[in-house]
PDB file of C-alpha atoms in Angstrom:
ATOM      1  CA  UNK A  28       0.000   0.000   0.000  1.00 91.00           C
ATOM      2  CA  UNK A  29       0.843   3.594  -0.840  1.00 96.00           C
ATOM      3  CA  UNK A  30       1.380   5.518   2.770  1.00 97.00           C
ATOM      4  CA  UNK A  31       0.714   9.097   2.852  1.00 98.00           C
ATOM      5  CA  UNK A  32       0.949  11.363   5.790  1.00 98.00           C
ATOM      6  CA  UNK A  33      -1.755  14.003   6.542  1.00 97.00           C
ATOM      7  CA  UNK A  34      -1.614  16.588   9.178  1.00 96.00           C
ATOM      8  CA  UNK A  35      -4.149  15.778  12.109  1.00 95.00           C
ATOM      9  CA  UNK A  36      -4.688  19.204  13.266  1.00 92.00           C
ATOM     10  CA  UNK A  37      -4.145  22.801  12.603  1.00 89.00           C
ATOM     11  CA  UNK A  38      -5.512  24.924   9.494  1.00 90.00           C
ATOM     12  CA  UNK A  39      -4.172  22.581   6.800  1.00 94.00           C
ATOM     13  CA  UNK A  40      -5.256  19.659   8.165  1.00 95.00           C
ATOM     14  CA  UNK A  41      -9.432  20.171   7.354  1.00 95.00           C
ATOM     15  CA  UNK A  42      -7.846  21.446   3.921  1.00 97.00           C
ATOM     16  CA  UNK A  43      -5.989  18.533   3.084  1.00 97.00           C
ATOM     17  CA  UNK A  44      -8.875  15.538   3.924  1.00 96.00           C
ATOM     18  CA  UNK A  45     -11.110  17.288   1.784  1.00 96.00           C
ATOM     19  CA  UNK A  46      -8.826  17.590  -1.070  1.00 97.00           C
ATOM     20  CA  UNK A  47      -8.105  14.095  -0.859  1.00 97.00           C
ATOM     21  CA  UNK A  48     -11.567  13.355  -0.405  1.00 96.00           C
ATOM     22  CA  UNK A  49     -11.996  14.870  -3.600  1.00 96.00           C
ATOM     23  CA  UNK A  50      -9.661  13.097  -5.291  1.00 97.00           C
ATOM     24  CA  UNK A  51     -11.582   9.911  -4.743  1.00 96.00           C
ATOM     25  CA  UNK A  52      -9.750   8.712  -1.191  1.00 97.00           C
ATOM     26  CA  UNK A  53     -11.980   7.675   1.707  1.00 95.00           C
ATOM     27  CA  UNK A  54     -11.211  10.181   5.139  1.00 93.00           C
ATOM     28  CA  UNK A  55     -11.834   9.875   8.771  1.00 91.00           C
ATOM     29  CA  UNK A  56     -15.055  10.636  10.463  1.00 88.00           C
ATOM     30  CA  UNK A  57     -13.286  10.573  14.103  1.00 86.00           C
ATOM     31  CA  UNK A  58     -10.742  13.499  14.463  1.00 84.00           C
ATOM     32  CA  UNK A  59      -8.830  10.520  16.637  1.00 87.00           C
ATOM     33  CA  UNK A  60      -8.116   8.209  14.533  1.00 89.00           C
ATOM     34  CA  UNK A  61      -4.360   7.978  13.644  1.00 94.00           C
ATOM     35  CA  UNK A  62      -4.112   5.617  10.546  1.00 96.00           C
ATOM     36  CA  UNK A  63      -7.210   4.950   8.050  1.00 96.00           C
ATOM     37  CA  UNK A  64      -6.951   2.168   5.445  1.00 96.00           C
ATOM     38  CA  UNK A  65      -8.441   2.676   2.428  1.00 96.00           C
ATOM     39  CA  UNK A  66      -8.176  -0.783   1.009  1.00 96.00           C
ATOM     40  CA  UNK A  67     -10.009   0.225  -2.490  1.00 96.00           C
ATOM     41  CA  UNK A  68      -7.246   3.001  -3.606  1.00 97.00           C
ATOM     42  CA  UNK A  69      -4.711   1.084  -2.187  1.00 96.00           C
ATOM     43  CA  UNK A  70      -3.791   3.414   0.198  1.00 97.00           C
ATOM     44  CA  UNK A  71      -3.153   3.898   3.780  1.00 97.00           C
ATOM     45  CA  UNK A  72      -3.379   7.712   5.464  1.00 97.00           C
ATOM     46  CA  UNK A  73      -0.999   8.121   8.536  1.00 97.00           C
ATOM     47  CA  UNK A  74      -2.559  11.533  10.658  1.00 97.00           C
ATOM     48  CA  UNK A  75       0.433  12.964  12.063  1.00 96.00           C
ATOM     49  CA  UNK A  76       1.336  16.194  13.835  1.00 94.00           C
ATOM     50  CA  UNK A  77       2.250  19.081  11.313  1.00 92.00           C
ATOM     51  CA  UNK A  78       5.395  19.046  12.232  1.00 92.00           C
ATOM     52  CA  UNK A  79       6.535  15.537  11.984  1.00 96.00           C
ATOM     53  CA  UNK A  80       5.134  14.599   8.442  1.00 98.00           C
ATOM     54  CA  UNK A  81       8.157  16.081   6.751  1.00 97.00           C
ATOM     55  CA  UNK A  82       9.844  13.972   8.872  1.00 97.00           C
ATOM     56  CA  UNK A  83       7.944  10.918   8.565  1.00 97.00           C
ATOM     57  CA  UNK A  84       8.231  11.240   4.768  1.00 98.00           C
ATOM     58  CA  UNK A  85      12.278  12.285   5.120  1.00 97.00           C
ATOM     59  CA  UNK A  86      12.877   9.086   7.002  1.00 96.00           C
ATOM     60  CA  UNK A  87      11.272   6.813   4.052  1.00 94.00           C
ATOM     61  CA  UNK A  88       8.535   5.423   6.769  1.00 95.00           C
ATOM     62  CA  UNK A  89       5.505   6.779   4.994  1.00 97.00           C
ATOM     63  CA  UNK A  90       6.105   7.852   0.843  1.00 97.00           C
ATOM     64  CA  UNK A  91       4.485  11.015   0.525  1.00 98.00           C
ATOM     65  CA  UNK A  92       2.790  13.710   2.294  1.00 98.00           C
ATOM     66  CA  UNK A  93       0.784  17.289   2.750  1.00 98.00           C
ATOM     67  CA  UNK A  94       2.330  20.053   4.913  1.00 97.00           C
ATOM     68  CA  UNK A  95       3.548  23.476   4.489  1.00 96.00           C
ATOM     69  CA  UNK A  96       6.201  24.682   3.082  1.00 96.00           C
ATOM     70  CA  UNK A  97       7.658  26.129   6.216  1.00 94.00           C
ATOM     71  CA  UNK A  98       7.338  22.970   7.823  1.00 95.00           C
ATOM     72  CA  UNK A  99       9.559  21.090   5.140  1.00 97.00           C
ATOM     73  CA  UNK A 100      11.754  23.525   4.965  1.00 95.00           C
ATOM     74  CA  UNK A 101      12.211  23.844   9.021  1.00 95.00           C
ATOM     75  CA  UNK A 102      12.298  20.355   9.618  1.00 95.00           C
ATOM     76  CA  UNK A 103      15.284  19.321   7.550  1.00 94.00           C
ATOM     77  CA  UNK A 104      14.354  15.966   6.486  1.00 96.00           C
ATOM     78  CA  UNK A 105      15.486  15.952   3.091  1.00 96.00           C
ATOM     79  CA  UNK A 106      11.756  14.968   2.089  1.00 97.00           C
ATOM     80  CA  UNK A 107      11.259  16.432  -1.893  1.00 96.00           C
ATOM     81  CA  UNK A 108       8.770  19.017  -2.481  1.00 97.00           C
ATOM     82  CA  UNK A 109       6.099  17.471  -5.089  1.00 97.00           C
ATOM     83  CA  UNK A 110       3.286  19.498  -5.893  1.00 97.00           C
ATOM     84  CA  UNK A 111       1.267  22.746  -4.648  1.00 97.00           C
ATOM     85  CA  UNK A 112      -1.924  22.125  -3.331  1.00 97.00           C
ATOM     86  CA  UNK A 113      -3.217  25.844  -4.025  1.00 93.00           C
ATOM     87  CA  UNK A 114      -4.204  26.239   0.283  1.00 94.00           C
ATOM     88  CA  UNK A 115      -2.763  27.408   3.235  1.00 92.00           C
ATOM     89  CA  UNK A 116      -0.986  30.207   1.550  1.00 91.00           C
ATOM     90  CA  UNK A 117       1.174  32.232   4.153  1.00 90.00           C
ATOM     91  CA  UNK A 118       4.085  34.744   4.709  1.00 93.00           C
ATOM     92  CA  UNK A 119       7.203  34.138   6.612  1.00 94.00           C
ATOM     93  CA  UNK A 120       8.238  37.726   8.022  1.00 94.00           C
ATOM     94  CA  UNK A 121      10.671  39.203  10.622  1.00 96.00           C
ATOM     95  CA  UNK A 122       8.622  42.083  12.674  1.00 96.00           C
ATOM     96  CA  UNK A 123      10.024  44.324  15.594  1.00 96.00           C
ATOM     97  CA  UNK A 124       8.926  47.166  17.825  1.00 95.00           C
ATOM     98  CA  UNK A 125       8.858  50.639  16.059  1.00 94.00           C
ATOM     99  CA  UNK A 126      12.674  51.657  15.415  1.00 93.00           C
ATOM    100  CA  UNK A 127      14.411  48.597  16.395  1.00 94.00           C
ATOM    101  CA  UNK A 128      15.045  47.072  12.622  1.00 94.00           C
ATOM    102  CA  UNK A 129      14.273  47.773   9.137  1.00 93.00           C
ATOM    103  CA  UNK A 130      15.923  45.392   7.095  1.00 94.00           C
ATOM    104  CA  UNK A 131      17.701  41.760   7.585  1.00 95.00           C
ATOM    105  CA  UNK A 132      20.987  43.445   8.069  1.00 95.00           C
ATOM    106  CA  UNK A 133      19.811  45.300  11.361  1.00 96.00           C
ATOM    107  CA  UNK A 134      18.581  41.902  12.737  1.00 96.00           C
ATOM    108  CA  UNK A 135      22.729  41.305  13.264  1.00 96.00           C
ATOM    109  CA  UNK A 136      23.449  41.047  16.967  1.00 96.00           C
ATOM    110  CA  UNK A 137      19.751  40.871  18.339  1.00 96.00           C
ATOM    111  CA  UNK A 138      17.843  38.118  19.895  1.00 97.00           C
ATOM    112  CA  UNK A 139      15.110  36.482  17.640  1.00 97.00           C
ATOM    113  CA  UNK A 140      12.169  34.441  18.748  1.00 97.00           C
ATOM    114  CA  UNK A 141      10.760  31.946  16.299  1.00 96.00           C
ATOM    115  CA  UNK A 142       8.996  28.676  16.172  1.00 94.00           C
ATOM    116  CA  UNK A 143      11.374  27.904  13.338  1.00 94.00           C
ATOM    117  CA  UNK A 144      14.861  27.980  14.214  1.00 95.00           C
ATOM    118  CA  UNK A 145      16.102  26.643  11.304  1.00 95.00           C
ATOM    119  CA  UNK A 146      14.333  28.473   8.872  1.00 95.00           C
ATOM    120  CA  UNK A 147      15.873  31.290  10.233  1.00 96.00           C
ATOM    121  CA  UNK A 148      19.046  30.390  11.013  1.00 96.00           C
ATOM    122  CA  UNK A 149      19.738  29.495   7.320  1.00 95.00           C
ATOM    123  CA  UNK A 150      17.736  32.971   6.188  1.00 96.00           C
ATOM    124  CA  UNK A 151      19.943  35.062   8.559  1.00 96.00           C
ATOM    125  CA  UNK A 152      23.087  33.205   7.208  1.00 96.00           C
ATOM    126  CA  UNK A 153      22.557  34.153   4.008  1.00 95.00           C
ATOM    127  CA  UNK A 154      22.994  37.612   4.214  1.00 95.00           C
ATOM    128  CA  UNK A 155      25.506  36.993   6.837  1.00 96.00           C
ATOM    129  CA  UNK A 156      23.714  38.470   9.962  1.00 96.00           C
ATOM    130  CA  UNK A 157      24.374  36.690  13.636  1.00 96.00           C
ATOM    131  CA  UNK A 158      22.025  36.980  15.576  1.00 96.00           C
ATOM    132  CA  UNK A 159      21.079  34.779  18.924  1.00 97.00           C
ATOM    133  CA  UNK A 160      17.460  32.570  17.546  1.00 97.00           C
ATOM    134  CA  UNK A 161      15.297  32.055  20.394  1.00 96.00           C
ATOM    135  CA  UNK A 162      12.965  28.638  19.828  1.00 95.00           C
ATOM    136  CA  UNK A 163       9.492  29.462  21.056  1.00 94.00           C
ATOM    137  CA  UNK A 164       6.869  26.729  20.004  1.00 88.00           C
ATOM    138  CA  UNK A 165       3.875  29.283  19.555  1.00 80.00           C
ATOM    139  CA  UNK A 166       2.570  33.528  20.317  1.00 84.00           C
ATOM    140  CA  UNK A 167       6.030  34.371  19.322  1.00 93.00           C
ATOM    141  CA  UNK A 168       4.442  38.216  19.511  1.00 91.00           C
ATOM    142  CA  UNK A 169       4.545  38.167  23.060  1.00 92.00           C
ATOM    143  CA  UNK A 170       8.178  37.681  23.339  1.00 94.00           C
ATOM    144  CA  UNK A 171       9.257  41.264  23.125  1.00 94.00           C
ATOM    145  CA  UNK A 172       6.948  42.350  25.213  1.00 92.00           C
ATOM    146  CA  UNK A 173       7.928  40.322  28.059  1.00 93.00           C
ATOM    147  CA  UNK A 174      11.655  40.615  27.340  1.00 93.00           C
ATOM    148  CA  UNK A 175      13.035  37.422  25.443  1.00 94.00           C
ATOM    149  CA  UNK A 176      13.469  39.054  22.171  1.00 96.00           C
ATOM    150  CA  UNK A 177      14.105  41.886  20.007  1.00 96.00           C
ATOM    151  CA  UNK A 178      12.962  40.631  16.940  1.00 96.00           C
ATOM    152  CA  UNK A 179      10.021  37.851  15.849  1.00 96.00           C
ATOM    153  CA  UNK A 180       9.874  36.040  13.029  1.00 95.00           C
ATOM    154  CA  UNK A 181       6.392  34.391  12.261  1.00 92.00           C
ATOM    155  CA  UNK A 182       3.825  32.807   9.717  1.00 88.00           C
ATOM    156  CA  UNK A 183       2.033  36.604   8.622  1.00 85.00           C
ATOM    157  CA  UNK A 184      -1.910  36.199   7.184  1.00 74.00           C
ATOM    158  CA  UNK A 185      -2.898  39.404   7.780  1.00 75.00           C
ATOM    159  CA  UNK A 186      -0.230  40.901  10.290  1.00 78.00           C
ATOM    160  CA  UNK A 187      -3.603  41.955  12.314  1.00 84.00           C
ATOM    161  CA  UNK A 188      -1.740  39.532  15.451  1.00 86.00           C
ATOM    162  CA  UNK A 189       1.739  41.578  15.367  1.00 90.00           C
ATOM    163  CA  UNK A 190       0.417  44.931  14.753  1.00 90.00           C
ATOM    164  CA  UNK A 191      -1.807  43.838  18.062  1.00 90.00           C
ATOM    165  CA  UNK A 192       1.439  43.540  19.753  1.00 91.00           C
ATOM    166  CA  UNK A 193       3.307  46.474  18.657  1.00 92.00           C
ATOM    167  CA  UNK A 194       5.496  45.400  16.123  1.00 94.00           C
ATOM    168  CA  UNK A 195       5.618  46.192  12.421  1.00 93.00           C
ATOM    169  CA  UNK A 196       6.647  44.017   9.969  1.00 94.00           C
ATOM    170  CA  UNK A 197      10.197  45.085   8.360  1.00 94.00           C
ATOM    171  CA  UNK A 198      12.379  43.700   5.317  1.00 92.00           C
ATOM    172  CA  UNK A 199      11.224  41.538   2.000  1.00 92.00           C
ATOM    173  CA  UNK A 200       9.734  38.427   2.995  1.00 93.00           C
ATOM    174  CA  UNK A 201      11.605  35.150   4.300  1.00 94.00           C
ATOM    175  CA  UNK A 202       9.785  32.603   2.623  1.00 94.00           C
ATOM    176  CA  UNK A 203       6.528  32.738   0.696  1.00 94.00           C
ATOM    177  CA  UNK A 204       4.369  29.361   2.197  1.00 94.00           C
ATOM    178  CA  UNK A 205       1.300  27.443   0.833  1.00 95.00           C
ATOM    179  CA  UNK A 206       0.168  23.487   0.890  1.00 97.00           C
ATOM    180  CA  UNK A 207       2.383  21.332  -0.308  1.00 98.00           C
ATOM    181  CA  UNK A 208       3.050  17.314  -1.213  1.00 98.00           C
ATOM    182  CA  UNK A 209       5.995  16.054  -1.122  1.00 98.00           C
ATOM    183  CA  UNK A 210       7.713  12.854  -1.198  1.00 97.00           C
ATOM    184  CA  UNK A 211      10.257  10.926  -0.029  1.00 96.00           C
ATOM    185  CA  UNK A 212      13.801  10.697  -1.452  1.00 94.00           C
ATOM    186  CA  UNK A 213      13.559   7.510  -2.436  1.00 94.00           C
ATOM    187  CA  UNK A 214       9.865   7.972  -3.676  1.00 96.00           C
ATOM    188  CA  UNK A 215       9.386   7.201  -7.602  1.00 95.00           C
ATOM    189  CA  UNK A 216       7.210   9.554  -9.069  1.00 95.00           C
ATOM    190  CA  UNK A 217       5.658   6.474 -10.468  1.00 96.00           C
ATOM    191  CA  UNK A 218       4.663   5.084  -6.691  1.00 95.00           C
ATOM    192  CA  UNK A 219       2.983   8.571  -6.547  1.00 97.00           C
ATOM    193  CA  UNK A 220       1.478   8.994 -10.381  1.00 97.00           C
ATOM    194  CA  UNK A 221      -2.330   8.057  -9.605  1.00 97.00           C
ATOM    195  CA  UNK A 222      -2.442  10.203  -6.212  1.00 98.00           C
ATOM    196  CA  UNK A 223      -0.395  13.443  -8.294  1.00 97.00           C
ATOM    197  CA  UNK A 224      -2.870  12.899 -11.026  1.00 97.00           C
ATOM    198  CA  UNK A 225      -5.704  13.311  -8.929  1.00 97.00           C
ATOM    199  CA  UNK A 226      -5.026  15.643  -6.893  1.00 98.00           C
ATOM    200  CA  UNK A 227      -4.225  17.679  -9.948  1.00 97.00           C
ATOM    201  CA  UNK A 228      -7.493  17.052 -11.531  1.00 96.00           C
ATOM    202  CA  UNK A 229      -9.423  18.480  -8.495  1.00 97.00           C
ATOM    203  CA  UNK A 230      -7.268  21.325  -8.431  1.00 97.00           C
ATOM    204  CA  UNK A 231      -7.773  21.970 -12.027  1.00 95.00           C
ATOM    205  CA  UNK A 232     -11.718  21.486 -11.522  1.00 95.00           C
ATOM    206  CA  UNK A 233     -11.147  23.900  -8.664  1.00 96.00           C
ATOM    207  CA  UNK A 234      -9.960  26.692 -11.375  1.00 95.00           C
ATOM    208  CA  UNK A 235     -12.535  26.135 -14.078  1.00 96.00           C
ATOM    209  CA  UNK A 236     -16.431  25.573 -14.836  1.00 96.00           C
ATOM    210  CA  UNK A 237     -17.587  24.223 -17.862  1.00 96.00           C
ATOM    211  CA  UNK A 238     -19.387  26.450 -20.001  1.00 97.00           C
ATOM    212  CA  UNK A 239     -22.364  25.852 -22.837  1.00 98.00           C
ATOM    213  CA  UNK A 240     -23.835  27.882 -25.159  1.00 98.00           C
ATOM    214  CA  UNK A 241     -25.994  28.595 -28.583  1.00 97.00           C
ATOM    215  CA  UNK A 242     -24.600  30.432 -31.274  1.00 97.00           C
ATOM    216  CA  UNK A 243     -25.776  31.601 -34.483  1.00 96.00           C
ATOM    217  CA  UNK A 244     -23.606  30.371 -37.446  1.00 95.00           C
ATOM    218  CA  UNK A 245     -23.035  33.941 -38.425  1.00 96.00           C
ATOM    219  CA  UNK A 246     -21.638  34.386 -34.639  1.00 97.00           C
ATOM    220  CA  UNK A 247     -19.937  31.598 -33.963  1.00 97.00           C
ATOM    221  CA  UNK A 248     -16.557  32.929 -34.859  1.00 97.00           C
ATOM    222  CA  UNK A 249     -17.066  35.886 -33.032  1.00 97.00           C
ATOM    223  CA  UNK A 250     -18.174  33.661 -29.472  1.00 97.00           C
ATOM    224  CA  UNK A 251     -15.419  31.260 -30.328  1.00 97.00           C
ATOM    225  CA  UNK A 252     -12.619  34.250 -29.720  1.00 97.00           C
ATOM    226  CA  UNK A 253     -13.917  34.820 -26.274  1.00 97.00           C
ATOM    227  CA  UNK A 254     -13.730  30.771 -26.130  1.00 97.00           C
ATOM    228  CA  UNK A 255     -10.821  29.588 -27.198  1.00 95.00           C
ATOM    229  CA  UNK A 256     -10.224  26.507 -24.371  1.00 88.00           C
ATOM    230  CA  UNK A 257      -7.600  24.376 -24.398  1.00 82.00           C
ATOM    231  CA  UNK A 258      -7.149  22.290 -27.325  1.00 82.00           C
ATOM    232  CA  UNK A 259     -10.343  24.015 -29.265  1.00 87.00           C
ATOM    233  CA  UNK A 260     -14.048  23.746 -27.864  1.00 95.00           C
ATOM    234  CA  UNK A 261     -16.787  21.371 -28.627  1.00 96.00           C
ATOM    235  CA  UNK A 262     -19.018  22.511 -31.040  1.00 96.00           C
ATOM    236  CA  UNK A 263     -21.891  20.635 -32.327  1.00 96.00           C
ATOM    237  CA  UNK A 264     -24.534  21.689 -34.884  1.00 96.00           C
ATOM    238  CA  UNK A 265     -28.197  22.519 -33.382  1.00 94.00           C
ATOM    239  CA  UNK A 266     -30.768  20.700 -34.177  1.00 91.00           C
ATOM    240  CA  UNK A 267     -33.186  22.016 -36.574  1.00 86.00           C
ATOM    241  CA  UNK A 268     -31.262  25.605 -37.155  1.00 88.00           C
ATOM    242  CA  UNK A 269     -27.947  26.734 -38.709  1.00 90.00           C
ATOM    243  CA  UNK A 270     -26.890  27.452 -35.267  1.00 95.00           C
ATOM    244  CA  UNK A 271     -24.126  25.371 -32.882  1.00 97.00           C
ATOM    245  CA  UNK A 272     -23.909  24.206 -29.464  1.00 97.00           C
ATOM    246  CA  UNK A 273     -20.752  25.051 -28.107  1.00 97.00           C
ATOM    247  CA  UNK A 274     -19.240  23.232 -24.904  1.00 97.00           C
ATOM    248  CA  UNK A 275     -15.569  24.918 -23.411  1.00 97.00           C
ATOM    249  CA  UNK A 276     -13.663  25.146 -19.740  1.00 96.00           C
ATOM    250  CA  UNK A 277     -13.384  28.687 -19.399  1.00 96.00           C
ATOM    251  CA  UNK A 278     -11.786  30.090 -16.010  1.00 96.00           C
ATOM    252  CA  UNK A 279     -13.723  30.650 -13.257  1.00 96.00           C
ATOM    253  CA  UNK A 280     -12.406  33.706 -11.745  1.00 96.00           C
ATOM    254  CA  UNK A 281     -13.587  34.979 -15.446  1.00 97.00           C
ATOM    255  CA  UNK A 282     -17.078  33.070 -15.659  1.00 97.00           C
ATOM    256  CA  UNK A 283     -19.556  36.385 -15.153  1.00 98.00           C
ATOM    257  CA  UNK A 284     -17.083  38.085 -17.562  1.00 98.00           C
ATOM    258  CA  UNK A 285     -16.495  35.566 -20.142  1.00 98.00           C
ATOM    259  CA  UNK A 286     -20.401  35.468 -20.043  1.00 98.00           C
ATOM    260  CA  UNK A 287     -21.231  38.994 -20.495  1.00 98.00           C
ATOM    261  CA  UNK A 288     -19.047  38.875 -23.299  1.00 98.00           C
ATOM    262  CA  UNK A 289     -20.501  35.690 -25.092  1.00 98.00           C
ATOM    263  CA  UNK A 290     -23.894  37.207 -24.913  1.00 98.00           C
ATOM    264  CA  UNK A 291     -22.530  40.711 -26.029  1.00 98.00           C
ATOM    265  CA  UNK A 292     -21.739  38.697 -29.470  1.00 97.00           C
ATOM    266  CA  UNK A 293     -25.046  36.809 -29.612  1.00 97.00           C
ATOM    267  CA  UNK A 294     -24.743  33.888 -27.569  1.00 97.00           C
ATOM    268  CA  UNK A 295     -27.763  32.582 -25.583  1.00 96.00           C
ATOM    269  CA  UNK A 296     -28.822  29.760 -23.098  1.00 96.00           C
ATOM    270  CA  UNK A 297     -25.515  30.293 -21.408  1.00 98.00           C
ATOM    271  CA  UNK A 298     -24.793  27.935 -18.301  1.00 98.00           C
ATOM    272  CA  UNK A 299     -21.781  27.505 -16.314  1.00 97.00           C
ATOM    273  CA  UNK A 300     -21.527  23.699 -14.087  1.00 97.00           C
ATOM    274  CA  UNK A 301     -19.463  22.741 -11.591  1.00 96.00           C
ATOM    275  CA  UNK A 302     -16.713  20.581 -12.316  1.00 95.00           C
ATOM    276  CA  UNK A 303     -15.561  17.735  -9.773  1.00 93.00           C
ATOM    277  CA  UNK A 304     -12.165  15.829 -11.704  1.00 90.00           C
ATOM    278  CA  UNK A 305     -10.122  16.974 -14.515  1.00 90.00           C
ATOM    279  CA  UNK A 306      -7.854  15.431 -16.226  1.00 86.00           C
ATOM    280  CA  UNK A 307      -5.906  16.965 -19.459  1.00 81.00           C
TER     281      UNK A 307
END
């Protein structure tokens, strides 16, 4: 069987079971179960902590896995990065108290609290800056406050938490995070082919709707420019007119737009579905 790590908890973990239960793969009902079989894909799903499923998948014990970039990059296991999963998207930033830092370089000498050491350790080494990394394992915001640190450096969403605190956010970003899968170093993609290509077919569904709509013949042309698709749409002739039914993926953040357009040109009985699965 095919052994994939998932995180248990946290904000990727919902995330990640209902991508995969997208995909096809059965998921937990009980947020305690540790290990699910899923004997009809083959598969068995390991729930793990976050932090340990880079490691887990490092270590060759389990061949792939979802986590966050961060993670993987923190943990060191030299796990691969795969594919992104298009969730959990987050910024890795340094922040201070008004006047204390404004760039990388002025970190040099200061204390730094972090839940990921090594992250930063590496980031600060690359522009040559030593500075003393404090290993906090969560509200690294309150650290400056009560006196452990000069400087945090955090997972930002909205920077709502840290400007809370007092600090501003200073410098370009340390690492740009999202969802990730990755596998195992001895992991063939070919062990992993059937879960990559369905996880990428929900993702794609994810980005498009399918789109219909009639045309006059005298039109189509015109609708088909606003329509190109991928490889050319579907267009069949309508029955009892010189008119065509046309049949494209179009993207979704353009649907209403793509819409207004087609029926600018003369297209009518427009409908956008839902798709679950692609695969192109």
């Amino acid at each position: 069987m095919l052994r994939i790590a998932v995180p248990n908890k946290g904000s990727l973990s919902e995330p990640a079971s209902q991508l995969l239960k997208e995909a096809g793969y059965k998921q937990r009902r009980d947020t305690r179960e540790l290990v699910l079989v899923d004997a009809r894909n083959d598969v068995e799903f390991f729930f793990l902590r976050p932090r340990d499923v880079a490691v887990y998948v490092g270590s060759g014990t389990v061949q792939a896995g979802i986590t966050g970039r961060d993670l993987l990059l923190d943990s060191g296991a030299p796990a691969v990065e795969h594919l992104e999963l298009g969730f959990g998207g987050s910024t890795f930033r340094y922040a201070a108290a008004p006047g204390v830092a404004g760039s990388v370089e002025d970190v040099h000498g200061k204390r730094v609290a972090t839940s990921y050491p090594r992250l930063v350790k590496h980031h600060l080494k690359s522009f040559g800056v030593e500075a003393d990394v404090v290993r906090l394992d969560g509200a690294v915001e309150s650290s400056v406050r009560l006196g452990v640190a000069d400087v945090v450096a955090d997972v930002v969403s909205t920077g709502t938490t840290l400007r809370a605190a007092g600090l501003e956010i200073f410098g370009d970003p340390i690492l740009k995070s999202e969802a990730i899968l990755i596998k195992g170093p001895d992991t063939t993609d070919d062990e992993i082919a059937v879960l990559v290509g369905r996880l990428r077919g929900v993702l794609m569904a994810r980005q498009y709707v399918m789109v219909d709509y009639d045309v006059a013949a005298d039109r189509l042309a015109d609708a088909l420019a606003v329509t190109p698709g991928f490889e050319g749409p579907t267009v069949s002739p309508l029955h009892g007119s010189d008119g065509s039914a046309v049949r494209v993926m179009i993207p979704r953040v353009e649907m209403n737009h793509i819409m207004d357009q087609l029926y600018a040109v003369g297209a009518r009985a427009i409908i956008t579905t839902e798709l679950l699965a692609v695969r192109v």
